[in-house]
């Protein structure tokens, strides 16, 4: 298995506070990796650095051997790294299908962009199906529920055919039912993609995670399978033990 | 398609106008149409792209001067100098003016010059993620600086007086009502074509992308697009449209001067768009024509009252109908249309 993502010695400082302090992370092709850790552990910051939103003070992020640090966000996306956000950001005034079409069209040259969309491409239709939004295709995305927005975002990610997907808390704020469906979606996506998921929800983690990386105070605390991580007393101390009561609902 | 019917109706109205209006009123209408062309560009940049451009006067002016310079040279005296240069004591045609003698260059400059200036400015500004009020202020400062530059270089630009005294527009005699009718027809055609072209852009994928950039610029980056480039292209397109309007304004009104391009005129271009509805191209066009017509109407009878009325209207619309008149019309139409459907559903 080739490493798709190699993070080395990453350090991010916000106003003197080290949000990431020497993080190393390697994700292999085809992996489904969960990133967990208490609030402020640096999970989202790590994703922000990989996708070019935040500049690190030191360290490197290599994707397929290409250095990502210093590239602008859209360049990183064009190399094949896609992400979603904690609060699903979709374009509310555009229809669901236009949201997907826009995501799918980022490689189109300007002259094709200046044409009108005719019908729905197979790719977009497939993403509508996967996201379970076919019936809502022509409605503005603004009418979607929180869960549907997350699925739309994941669909928008899929049509971009990224080699690496970064999902930032995909089930935060979802109902049990919605979590279930998102989990199913995740399993399906993970079969054909390399995925990194930041997640808080322990139940979700136990059900769907394979490899887990635990971050704590900007450092990697532990890496391993779900069982290994759960058995680690240090992990229990900083995270699992303390949040067990909150997470299991 | 009620939109298509309205469009045909408007084209018919524009075609009938020369038959029913006096040459003087037709000239005024042609002037309003010039402002309406600018409004289409503003509706694109501001309504779709979220770029509140308070400096469209600059691009209007660049187009106007590019056209004016060529017309001036066509009418130049024996020394090949425009009249105002002779009065300013200029003895040789400045290098900046020389290419304007070529009609192809001049016509190209009308659209290329404003487009290029806006494109370069956009690259600088949008790359640095300057947006919102900061962009608005910057564009307004640009209008102020442009006027100072024009006024300061009297021998080159005609100073405060600008370029005026045009008697011919290429083969057309501007002193003859027939010639002026043709100028009107060209202007009306330019408006219709601009409207249709921008409409196509709005409905294209690029139009959707533009709305996406307006609403969630940061999210668009993560779709793999460069929002700075999308905004720059749109801003340049709105400048091209303004330049075209400025160029037509010269034969229509017979003058292009700094007083028409500064901070206040630039704001006035915006007022019509805000009143008509910046999210609707048709609304912007209607708003620009209506505001300028009202300006003529009120200025004839109550010269001092107009500014207060305009300001009052602007405030009223922003507070009570932020989508402008077009928004009010749409809301009324939706209510009218939806009611029967809801009854069926309920």
Coordinates of C-alpha atoms in Angstrom, one line a residue:
Chain A
X1 CA 0.0 0.0 0.0
X2 CA 1.4 3.4 -1.0
X3 CA 1.1 6.3 1.4
X4 CA -1.3 8.8 -0.2
X5 CA -0.9 11.3 2.6
X6 CA 2.3 11.9 4.5
X7 CA 2.2 14.6 7.2
X8 CA 5.6 15.2 8.9
X9 CA 6.5 17.4 11.9
X10 CA 3.5 19.7 11.4
X11 CA 3.4 22.7 13.7
X12 CA 0.7 25.3 13.7
X13 CA 0.8 28.3 16.1
X14 CA -2.2 30.6 16.8
X15 CA -1.2 33.7 18.8
X16 CA 1.6 31.8 20.7
X17 CA -0.6 28.7 21.3
X18 CA 0.5 25.6 19.5
X19 CA -2.6 24.1 18.0
X20 CA -0.5 21.4 16.3
X21 CA 2.9 20.5 17.8
X22 CA 4.9 18.1 15.7
X23 CA 2.2 15.9 14.2
X24 CA 3.1 13.0 12.0
X25 CA 0.4 11.1 10.1
X26 CA 0.5 8.6 7.2
X27 CA -2.6 7.5 5.4
X28 CA -2.3 4.7 2.9
X29 CA -4.2 4.2 -0.3
X30 CA -7.7 2.9 0.3
X31 CA -7.6 3.5 4.0
X32 CA -10.5 4.7 6.2
X33 CA -8.9 6.6 9.0
X34 CA -10.7 8.2 11.9
X35 CA -9.2 11.2 13.7
X36 CA -10.4 11.6 17.2
X37 CA -9.5 13.7 20.2
X38 CA -11.0 16.0 22.8
X39 CA -12.0 19.5 21.8
X40 CA -9.0 21.6 20.9
X41 CA -6.9 18.6 20.1
X42 CA -6.2 20.0 16.6
X43 CA -8.2 17.7 14.4
X44 CA -9.9 20.4 12.3
X45 CA -6.7 22.4 12.3
X46 CA -4.9 19.4 10.8
X47 CA -7.5 19.2 8.0
X48 CA -7.3 22.9 7.5
X49 CA -3.5 22.7 7.0
X50 CA -3.8 19.8 4.5
X51 CA -6.4 21.7 2.5
X52 CA -4.4 25.0 2.4
X53 CA -6.8 27.0 4.7
X54 CA -4.2 27.3 7.4
X55 CA -0.5 27.8 6.9
X56 CA 1.8 25.8 9.3
X57 CA 4.7 27.3 11.1
X58 CA 6.7 24.2 10.3
X59 CA 6.4 20.8 8.8
X60 CA 5.3 19.3 5.5
X61 CA 2.2 17.7 4.0
X62 CA 2.8 15.5 1.0
X63 CA 0.0 14.2 -1.1
X64 CA 1.1 11.6 -3.5
X65 CA 4.6 13.0 -3.2
X66 CA 3.5 16.6 -3.9
X67 CA 4.1 19.2 -1.2
X68 CA 0.8 20.8 -0.3
X69 CA 2.0 23.4 2.1
X70 CA 2.0 26.8 0.4
X71 CA -0.5 25.9 -2.3
X72 CA -3.8 27.9 -2.4
X73 CA -7.0 26.0 -1.5
X74 CA -8.3 25.5 -5.0
X75 CA -4.9 24.1 -6.2
X76 CA -5.1 21.5 -3.4
X77 CA -8.6 20.5 -4.5
X78 CA -7.4 20.2 -8.1
X79 CA -4.7 17.8 -7.1
X80 CA -7.4 15.5 -5.7
X81 CA -8.0 16.4 -2.1
X82 CA -11.6 17.1 -1.2
X83 CA -13.1 18.1 2.1
X84 CA -16.4 18.8 3.9
X85 CA -17.0 21.2 6.7
X86 CA -18.5 20.8 10.2
X87 CA -21.4 23.1 9.3
X88 CA -22.3 21.9 5.9
X89 CA -21.8 24.7 3.5
X90 CA -24.0 24.4 0.4
X91 CA -25.2 27.1 -2.0
X92 CA -28.6 27.7 -0.7
X93 CA -29.9 29.7 -3.7
X94 CA -28.8 27.2 -6.2
X95 CA -30.8 24.0 -6.8
X96 CA -29.5 20.7 -5.4
X97 CA -28.5 19.6 -8.9
X98 CA -26.8 22.9 -9.6
X99 CA -24.7 22.5 -6.5
X100 CA -23.6 19.1 -7.7
X101 CA -23.1 20.2 -11.2
X102 CA -20.9 23.1 -10.1
X103 CA -18.8 20.7 -8.0
X104 CA -18.5 18.3 -10.9
X105 CA -17.5 21.1 -13.4
X106 CA -14.4 22.5 -11.7
X107 CA -12.2 21.0 -14.4
X108 CA -14.2 22.5 -17.2
X109 CA -12.6 25.3 -19.3
X110 CA -14.1 28.7 -19.1
X111 CA -15.9 28.5 -22.4
X112 CA -17.8 25.4 -21.3
X113 CA -18.6 27.1 -18.0
X114 CA -20.2 29.9 -20.1
X115 CA -22.7 27.4 -21.5
X116 CA -25.9 26.5 -19.9
X117 CA -26.2 23.2 -18.1
X118 CA -28.2 20.8 -20.3
X119 CA -29.8 18.0 -18.4
X120 CA -28.0 16.1 -15.7
X121 CA -24.8 14.3 -16.3
X122 CA -24.5 10.6 -15.3
X123 CA -22.0 11.4 -12.6
X124 CA -24.3 14.0 -11.0
X125 CA -27.3 11.6 -11.3
X126 CA -25.3 8.9 -9.5
X127 CA -24.3 11.4 -6.8
X128 CA -27.9 12.4 -6.4
X129 CA -28.8 8.7 -6.0
X130 CA -25.9 8.1 -3.5
X131 CA -26.9 11.1 -1.4
X132 CA -30.5 10.1 -1.5
X133 CA -31.5 13.5 -3.0
X134 CA -32.9 12.5 -6.4
X135 CA -36.5 13.6 -5.4
X136 CA -35.2 17.0 -4.3
X137 CA -32.9 17.6 -7.3
X138 CA -34.6 20.8 -8.5
X139 CA -35.3 22.3 -5.1
X140 CA -33.0 25.1 -3.8
X141 CA -30.5 23.6 -1.5
X142 CA -31.7 26.1 1.1
X143 CA -34.7 24.0 1.9
X144 CA -32.6 20.9 2.8
X145 CA -32.5 19.6 6.4
X146 CA -29.1 19.5 8.2
X147 CA -28.6 15.9 7.4
X148 CA -29.5 16.3 3.8
X149 CA -27.0 19.1 3.5
X150 CA -24.3 16.9 4.8
X151 CA -25.2 14.3 2.2
X152 CA -25.3 16.9 -0.5
X153 CA -21.8 18.0 0.6
X154 CA -20.6 14.4 0.4
X155 CA -22.2 14.1 -3.0
X156 CA -20.5 17.3 -4.1
X157 CA -17.2 15.8 -3.0
X158 CA -17.8 12.5 -4.8
X159 CA -18.5 14.1 -8.2
X160 CA -15.1 15.8 -7.9
X161 CA -13.6 12.4 -7.9
X162 CA -11.0 13.2 -5.3
X163 CA -8.3 10.7 -4.3
X164 CA -8.5 11.7 -0.7
X165 CA -11.6 12.7 1.1
X166 CA -11.5 14.6 4.4
X167 CA -14.8 14.6 6.3
X168 CA -15.0 17.0 9.2
X169 CA -17.6 15.7 11.7
X170 CA -20.1 14.3 9.2
X171 CA -22.6 13.2 11.8
X172 CA -22.4 16.2 14.2
X173 CA -25.9 17.3 15.0
X174 CA -27.6 14.4 13.2
X175 CA -30.5 12.3 14.5
X176 CA -29.9 8.6 15.1
X177 CA -31.6 7.8 11.8
X178 CA -29.5 10.3 9.9
X179 CA -26.3 8.9 11.5
X180 CA -27.2 5.5 10.4
X181 CA -27.7 6.6 6.8
X182 CA -24.4 8.6 6.9
X183 CA -22.6 5.5 8.2
X184 CA -23.9 3.5 5.3
X185 CA -22.9 6.2 2.9
X186 CA -19.4 6.3 4.5
X187 CA -19.0 2.5 4.2
X188 CA -19.9 2.7 0.5
X189 CA -17.5 5.6 -0.2
X190 CA -14.7 4.0 1.7
X191 CA -14.8 0.9 -0.5
X192 CA -13.5 3.0 -3.5
X193 CA -11.8 6.0 -1.8
X194 CA -9.2 6.9 0.7
X195 CA -11.1 8.7 3.5
X196 CA -10.1 10.6 6.7
X197 CA -12.9 11.3 9.1
X198 CA -12.8 13.7 12.0
X199 CA -15.4 12.5 14.5
X200 CA -16.6 13.1 18.0
X201 CA -19.3 10.6 18.1
X202 CA -18.0 7.5 19.9
X203 CA -20.8 5.2 18.9
X204 CA -20.3 6.1 15.3
X205 CA -16.6 5.5 15.7
X206 CA -17.1 2.0 17.2
X207 CA -19.4 1.0 14.4
X208 CA -17.6 2.3 11.4
X209 CA -13.9 3.0 12.2
X210 CA -11.1 0.7 11.2
X211 CA -7.9 2.7 11.8
X212 CA -7.9 5.4 14.4
X213 CA -5.5 8.2 15.2
X214 CA -6.0 10.0 18.6
X215 CA -4.9 13.6 18.8
X216 CA -4.4 15.3 22.1
X217 CA -3.1 18.9 22.6
X218 CA -1.7 19.1 19.2
X219 CA 0.2 15.8 19.3
X220 CA -0.6 12.3 18.1
X221 CA -1.3 10.3 21.3
X222 CA -2.0 6.9 19.8
X223 CA -2.6 5.2 16.6
X224 CA -4.2 1.7 16.0
X225 CA -7.4 -0.2 15.6
X226 CA -10.5 0.8 17.5
X227 CA -10.0 -1.9 20.1
X228 CA -6.3 -1.0 20.6
X229 CA -7.2 2.7 21.0
X230 CA -10.0 2.0 23.4
X231 CA -7.8 -0.2 25.6
X232 CA -5.0 2.4 25.9
X233 CA -5.2 3.9 29.4
X234 CA -3.8 7.2 28.2
X235 CA -6.6 7.5 25.6
X236 CA -9.2 6.6 28.2
X237 CA -7.8 9.2 30.5
X238 CA -7.8 12.1 28.0
X239 CA -10.8 11.2 26.0
X240 CA -12.9 8.1 26.2
X241 CA -13.3 7.9 29.9
X242 CA -14.2 11.5 30.3
X243 CA -16.6 11.7 27.4
X244 CA -18.2 8.3 27.6
X245 CA -21.2 9.6 29.4
X246 CA -21.7 12.4 26.9
X247 CA -21.1 10.4 23.8
X248 CA -23.2 7.4 24.4
X249 CA -26.8 8.5 24.1
Chain B
X1 CA -42.7 32.3 -20.8
X2 CA -43.9 35.7 -19.5
X3 CA -40.2 36.8 -19.6
X4 CA -40.0 36.4 -23.3
X5 CA -43.3 38.2 -23.9
X6 CA -42.1 41.1 -21.7
X7 CA -38.8 41.2 -23.6
X8 CA -40.6 41.4 -27.0
X9 CA -42.9 44.1 -25.6
X10 CA -39.9 46.2 -24.5
X11 CA -38.3 45.8 -27.9
X12 CA -41.5 46.9 -29.6
X13 CA -41.7 49.9 -27.3
X14 CA -38.1 50.8 -28.1
X15 CA -38.8 50.5 -31.8
X16 CA -41.9 52.6 -31.6
X17 CA -40.4 55.4 -29.5
X18 CA -38.8 57.3 -32.5
X19 CA -42.2 57.5 -34.1
X20 CA -43.9 59.1 -31.2
X21 CA -41.3 61.1 -29.3
X22 CA -39.9 64.5 -30.3
X23 CA -36.2 64.5 -31.2
X24 CA -35.5 66.2 -27.9
X25 CA -37.3 63.5 -25.9
X26 CA -35.9 60.7 -28.0
X27 CA -32.4 62.1 -27.2
X28 CA -33.3 61.9 -23.5
X29 CA -34.5 58.4 -23.9
X30 CA -31.3 57.4 -25.6
X31 CA -29.4 58.9 -22.7
X32 CA -31.5 56.8 -20.2
X33 CA -30.7 53.7 -22.3
X34 CA -27.0 54.4 -21.9
X35 CA -27.4 54.4 -18.2
X36 CA -29.6 51.2 -18.5
X37 CA -26.7 49.5 -20.3
X38 CA -24.4 50.4 -17.3
X39 CA -27.1 49.0 -15.0
X40 CA -27.0 45.6 -16.7
X41 CA -23.3 45.4 -15.9
X42 CA -23.9 46.6 -12.3
X43 CA -26.7 44.0 -11.8
X44 CA -24.2 41.4 -13.0
X45 CA -21.3 42.5 -10.7
X46 CA -23.3 43.6 -7.7
X47 CA -26.5 41.5 -7.8
X48 CA -25.0 38.2 -9.0
X49 CA -21.4 38.7 -7.9
X50 CA -21.9 40.6 -4.7
X51 CA -19.3 43.2 -5.8
X52 CA -20.7 46.6 -4.8
X53 CA -18.9 48.7 -7.4
X54 CA -19.2 52.4 -6.7
X55 CA -16.8 53.3 -9.4
X56 CA -18.6 52.3 -12.7
X57 CA -18.2 55.9 -13.8
X58 CA -14.5 55.2 -14.4
X59 CA -15.2 52.5 -16.9
X60 CA -18.1 54.5 -18.4
X61 CA -15.6 57.4 -18.7
X62 CA -12.8 55.3 -20.3
X63 CA -15.2 54.1 -23.0
X64 CA -16.5 57.6 -23.4
X65 CA -13.1 59.2 -23.7
X66 CA -11.9 56.5 -26.1
X67 CA -14.8 57.3 -28.3
X68 CA -14.6 61.1 -27.8
X69 CA -11.0 61.2 -28.7
X70 CA -11.5 59.5 -32.0
X71 CA -14.5 61.7 -32.9
X72 CA -12.5 64.8 -31.9
X73 CA -9.7 63.8 -34.2
X74 CA -12.1 63.3 -37.1
X75 CA -13.2 66.8 -36.6
X76 CA -9.8 68.2 -35.9
X77 CA -8.7 71.5 -37.5
X78 CA -5.9 72.0 -40.0
X79 CA -3.1 71.3 -37.5
X80 CA -4.7 68.0 -36.7
X81 CA -5.4 69.2 -33.2
X82 CA -8.8 69.1 -31.4
X83 CA -10.2 72.5 -30.7
X84 CA -9.6 72.5 -26.9
X85 CA -5.9 71.7 -27.4
X86 CA -5.5 74.8 -29.6
X87 CA -7.1 76.9 -26.8
X88 CA -4.7 75.3 -24.3
X89 CA -1.7 76.2 -26.4
X90 CA -0.8 72.6 -27.2
X91 CA 1.1 72.6 -30.5
X92 CA 1.6 68.9 -31.3
X93 CA -0.8 66.0 -30.9
X94 CA 0.2 64.2 -27.7
X95 CA 1.5 60.6 -28.2
X96 CA -1.4 59.3 -26.1
X97 CA -3.9 60.6 -28.7
X98 CA -2.2 59.3 -31.9
X99 CA -3.6 55.8 -32.0
X100 CA -7.1 57.2 -31.5
X101 CA -7.1 58.5 -35.1
X102 CA -7.5 54.9 -36.2
X103 CA -11.3 54.0 -36.0
X104 CA -10.6 50.3 -35.5
X105 CA -8.3 51.0 -32.6
X106 CA -10.8 53.5 -31.1
X107 CA -13.7 51.1 -31.3
X108 CA -11.6 48.3 -29.8
X109 CA -10.4 50.7 -27.1
X110 CA -14.0 51.5 -26.1
X111 CA -14.4 48.0 -24.7
X112 CA -10.8 46.7 -24.3
X113 CA -9.5 49.6 -22.2
X114 CA -12.2 49.5 -19.4
X115 CA -12.1 45.7 -19.5
X116 CA -8.3 45.6 -19.1
X117 CA -8.2 48.2 -16.3
X118 CA -10.9 46.4 -14.4
X119 CA -9.2 43.0 -15.0
X120 CA -5.9 44.2 -13.7
X121 CA -7.5 46.0 -10.7
X122 CA -9.6 42.9 -10.0
X123 CA -6.6 40.6 -10.0
X124 CA -4.8 42.8 -7.5
X125 CA -7.8 43.4 -5.3
X126 CA -9.6 40.0 -5.3
X127 CA -6.4 38.0 -5.0
X128 CA -5.8 39.8 -1.7
X129 CA -9.4 38.9 -0.7
X130 CA -10.5 42.5 -0.5
X131 CA -14.3 42.4 -0.5
X132 CA -17.5 43.9 0.8
X133 CA -17.4 47.5 2.0
X134 CA -13.6 47.6 1.5
X135 CA -14.0 46.9 -2.2
X136 CA -16.8 49.4 -2.4
X137 CA -14.7 52.1 -0.9
X138 CA -11.8 51.3 -3.0
X139 CA -13.9 51.5 -6.2
X140 CA -15.3 54.8 -5.0
X141 CA -11.8 56.2 -4.4
X142 CA -10.9 55.1 -7.9
X143 CA -13.7 57.3 -9.3
X144 CA -12.5 60.2 -7.3
X145 CA -8.9 59.7 -8.4
X146 CA -9.9 59.3 -12.1
X147 CA -11.7 62.7 -12.0
X148 CA -8.8 64.4 -10.5
X149 CA -6.5 63.0 -13.1
X150 CA -8.8 64.1 -15.9
X151 CA -9.3 67.6 -14.6
X152 CA -5.5 68.0 -13.9
X153 CA -4.4 67.2 -17.4
X154 CA -6.2 70.0 -19.2
X155 CA -4.2 69.9 -22.4
X156 CA -4.6 66.2 -22.7
X157 CA -8.2 65.6 -21.6
X158 CA -10.0 68.9 -22.0
X159 CA -10.0 69.3 -18.2
X160 CA -13.3 70.1 -16.5
X161 CA -15.0 70.8 -19.9
X162 CA -14.2 67.3 -21.1
X163 CA -14.7 66.6 -24.8
X164 CA -17.6 68.3 -26.5
X165 CA -18.7 70.0 -29.7
X166 CA -19.3 66.8 -31.7
X167 CA -21.1 67.4 -34.9
X168 CA -20.6 64.0 -36.5
X169 CA -20.6 60.4 -35.4
X170 CA -18.7 58.6 -38.1
X171 CA -21.0 59.0 -41.2
X172 CA -23.9 60.4 -39.2
X173 CA -24.7 64.0 -38.8
X174 CA -25.5 64.7 -35.2
X175 CA -27.2 68.0 -35.9
X176 CA -29.8 66.3 -38.0
X177 CA -32.8 64.5 -36.3
X178 CA -32.4 61.7 -38.8
X179 CA -28.8 61.1 -37.7
X180 CA -29.8 61.2 -34.1
X181 CA -32.5 58.7 -34.7
X182 CA -29.9 56.3 -36.0
X183 CA -27.8 56.9 -32.9
X184 CA -30.8 56.1 -30.8
X185 CA -31.4 52.9 -32.7
X186 CA -27.8 51.9 -32.2
X187 CA -28.1 52.6 -28.5
X188 CA -31.3 50.6 -28.2
X189 CA -29.8 47.7 -30.1
X190 CA -26.8 47.8 -27.8
X191 CA -29.0 47.7 -24.8
X192 CA -31.0 44.7 -26.0
X193 CA -27.9 42.8 -27.1
X194 CA -26.1 43.6 -23.8
X195 CA -29.1 42.4 -21.9
X196 CA -29.4 39.2 -23.8
X197 CA -25.6 38.5 -23.5
X198 CA -25.6 39.1 -19.8
X199 CA -28.7 37.0 -19.4
X200 CA -27.0 34.1 -21.1
X201 CA -24.0 34.5 -18.7
X202 CA -26.4 34.6 -15.7
X203 CA -28.1 31.4 -16.8
X204 CA -24.9 29.5 -17.6
X205 CA -22.8 27.4 -15.2
X206 CA -20.7 30.5 -14.8
X207 CA -23.7 32.3 -13.5
X208 CA -24.4 29.7 -10.9
X209 CA -20.7 29.8 -10.0
X210 CA -20.9 33.5 -9.6
X211 CA -23.9 33.2 -7.2
X212 CA -21.9 30.6 -5.3
X213 CA -19.0 32.9 -5.0
X214 CA -21.3 35.7 -3.8
X215 CA -22.9 33.6 -1.1
X216 CA -19.9 31.4 0.0
X217 CA -16.7 32.6 -1.5
X218 CA -14.6 30.5 0.9
X219 CA -16.6 27.3 0.1
X220 CA -16.1 27.8 -3.6
X221 CA -12.3 27.5 -3.2
X222 CA -12.9 24.0 -1.9
X223 CA -14.7 23.1 -5.1
X224 CA -11.5 23.7 -6.9
X225 CA -12.4 27.1 -8.4
X226 CA -10.4 30.3 -7.9
X227 CA -13.1 32.8 -6.7
X228 CA -10.7 35.7 -7.3
X229 CA -10.6 34.8 -11.0
X230 CA -14.4 34.4 -11.2
X231 CA -14.9 37.8 -9.7
X232 CA -12.2 39.4 -11.8
X233 CA -13.7 38.2 -15.0
X234 CA -17.2 39.4 -13.9
X235 CA -15.9 42.7 -12.8
X236 CA -14.1 43.2 -16.1
X237 CA -17.3 42.2 -18.0
X238 CA -19.3 44.8 -16.1
X239 CA -16.6 47.4 -17.0
X240 CA -16.7 46.4 -20.7
X241 CA -20.5 47.0 -20.6
X242 CA -20.0 50.4 -18.9
X243 CA -17.4 51.3 -21.4
X244 CA -19.8 50.5 -24.3
X245 CA -22.4 52.7 -22.6
X246 CA -19.9 55.5 -22.2
X247 CA -19.0 55.4 -25.8
X248 CA -22.6 55.6 -26.9
X249 CA -23.2 58.4 -24.5
X250 CA -20.8 60.6 -26.5
X251 CA -22.9 60.8 -29.7
X252 CA -26.2 60.6 -27.8
X253 CA -25.5 63.6 -25.4
X254 CA -22.6 65.2 -27.2
X255 CA -20.3 65.5 -24.3
X256 CA -18.1 63.4 -22.0
X257 CA -16.6 65.2 -19.0
X258 CA -15.3 64.5 -15.5
X259 CA -18.6 65.8 -14.0
X260 CA -20.3 62.8 -15.5
X261 CA -17.9 60.2 -14.1
X262 CA -17.1 61.0 -10.5
X263 CA -18.2 59.8 -7.2
X264 CA -21.7 61.2 -7.4
X265 CA -22.6 60.1 -10.9
X266 CA -21.2 56.6 -10.1
X267 CA -23.5 56.4 -7.1
X268 CA -26.4 57.6 -9.3
X269 CA -25.8 54.7 -11.6
X270 CA -26.2 52.4 -8.7
X271 CA -29.4 54.0 -7.3
X272 CA -31.4 53.0 -10.3
X273 CA -30.2 49.4 -10.0
X274 CA -31.0 49.3 -6.3
X275 CA -34.5 50.7 -6.9
X276 CA -35.2 48.4 -9.8
X277 CA -33.8 45.4 -8.1
X278 CA -30.2 44.3 -8.4
X279 CA -31.0 40.6 -8.5
X280 CA -33.0 41.0 -11.7
X281 CA -31.5 42.3 -14.9
X282 CA -34.8 43.5 -16.2
X283 CA -35.4 45.3 -12.8
X284 CA -32.0 47.0 -13.1
X285 CA -32.8 48.2 -16.6
X286 CA -36.2 49.5 -15.6
X287 CA -34.9 51.1 -12.5
X288 CA -32.1 52.9 -14.4
X289 CA -34.6 54.3 -17.0
X290 CA -37.2 55.2 -14.3
X291 CA -34.7 57.0 -12.1
X292 CA -33.2 59.0 -14.9
X293 CA -36.6 59.8 -16.3
X294 CA -37.8 61.0 -12.9
X295 CA -34.6 63.0 -12.6
X296 CA -35.4 64.9 -15.8
X297 CA -39.0 65.3 -14.8
X298 CA -38.4 66.6 -11.3
X299 CA -35.3 68.7 -12.3
X300 CA -37.4 70.5 -14.8
X301 CA -39.9 71.6 -12.1
X302 CA -38.2 71.3 -8.7
X303 CA -34.4 71.3 -9.3
X304 CA -33.6 71.3 -5.6
X305 CA -36.1 68.6 -4.7
X306 CA -34.7 65.8 -6.8
X307 CA -31.7 65.0 -4.7
X308 CA -33.9 64.6 -1.6
X309 CA -36.4 62.6 -3.4
X310 CA -33.7 60.3 -4.8
X311 CA -32.1 59.9 -1.4
X312 CA -35.5 59.2 0.2
X313 CA -36.4 56.6 -2.4
X314 CA -33.1 54.9 -2.0
X315 CA -33.5 54.6 1.8
X316 CA -37.1 53.4 1.4
X317 CA -36.2 50.7 -1.0
X318 CA -33.2 49.5 1.0
X319 CA -35.3 49.3 4.2
X320 CA -38.6 48.0 2.8
X321 CA -37.8 46.2 -0.4
X322 CA -34.1 45.2 -0.5
X323 CA -34.8 43.3 -3.7
X324 CA -36.1 46.4 -5.3
X325 CA -39.2 46.8 -7.5
X326 CA -38.4 43.5 -9.3
X327 CA -38.6 41.8 -5.9
X328 CA -42.0 43.4 -5.2
X329 CA -43.2 42.3 -8.6
X330 CA -41.9 38.7 -8.1
X331 CA -43.5 38.5 -4.6
X332 CA -46.8 39.6 -6.0
X333 CA -46.6 37.1 -8.9
X334 CA -45.6 34.2 -6.6
X335 CA -48.5 35.0 -4.3
X336 CA -50.8 35.1 -7.3
X337 CA -49.5 31.9 -8.8
X338 CA -49.1 29.8 -5.6
X339 CA -52.4 30.3 -4.1
X340 CA -54.3 27.9 -6.3
X341 CA -51.6 25.2 -6.0
X342 CA -51.6 25.4 -2.2
X343 CA -55.3 24.9 -2.1
X344 CA -54.9 21.7 -4.1
X345 CA -52.1 20.6 -1.8
X346 CA -54.0 21.5 1.4

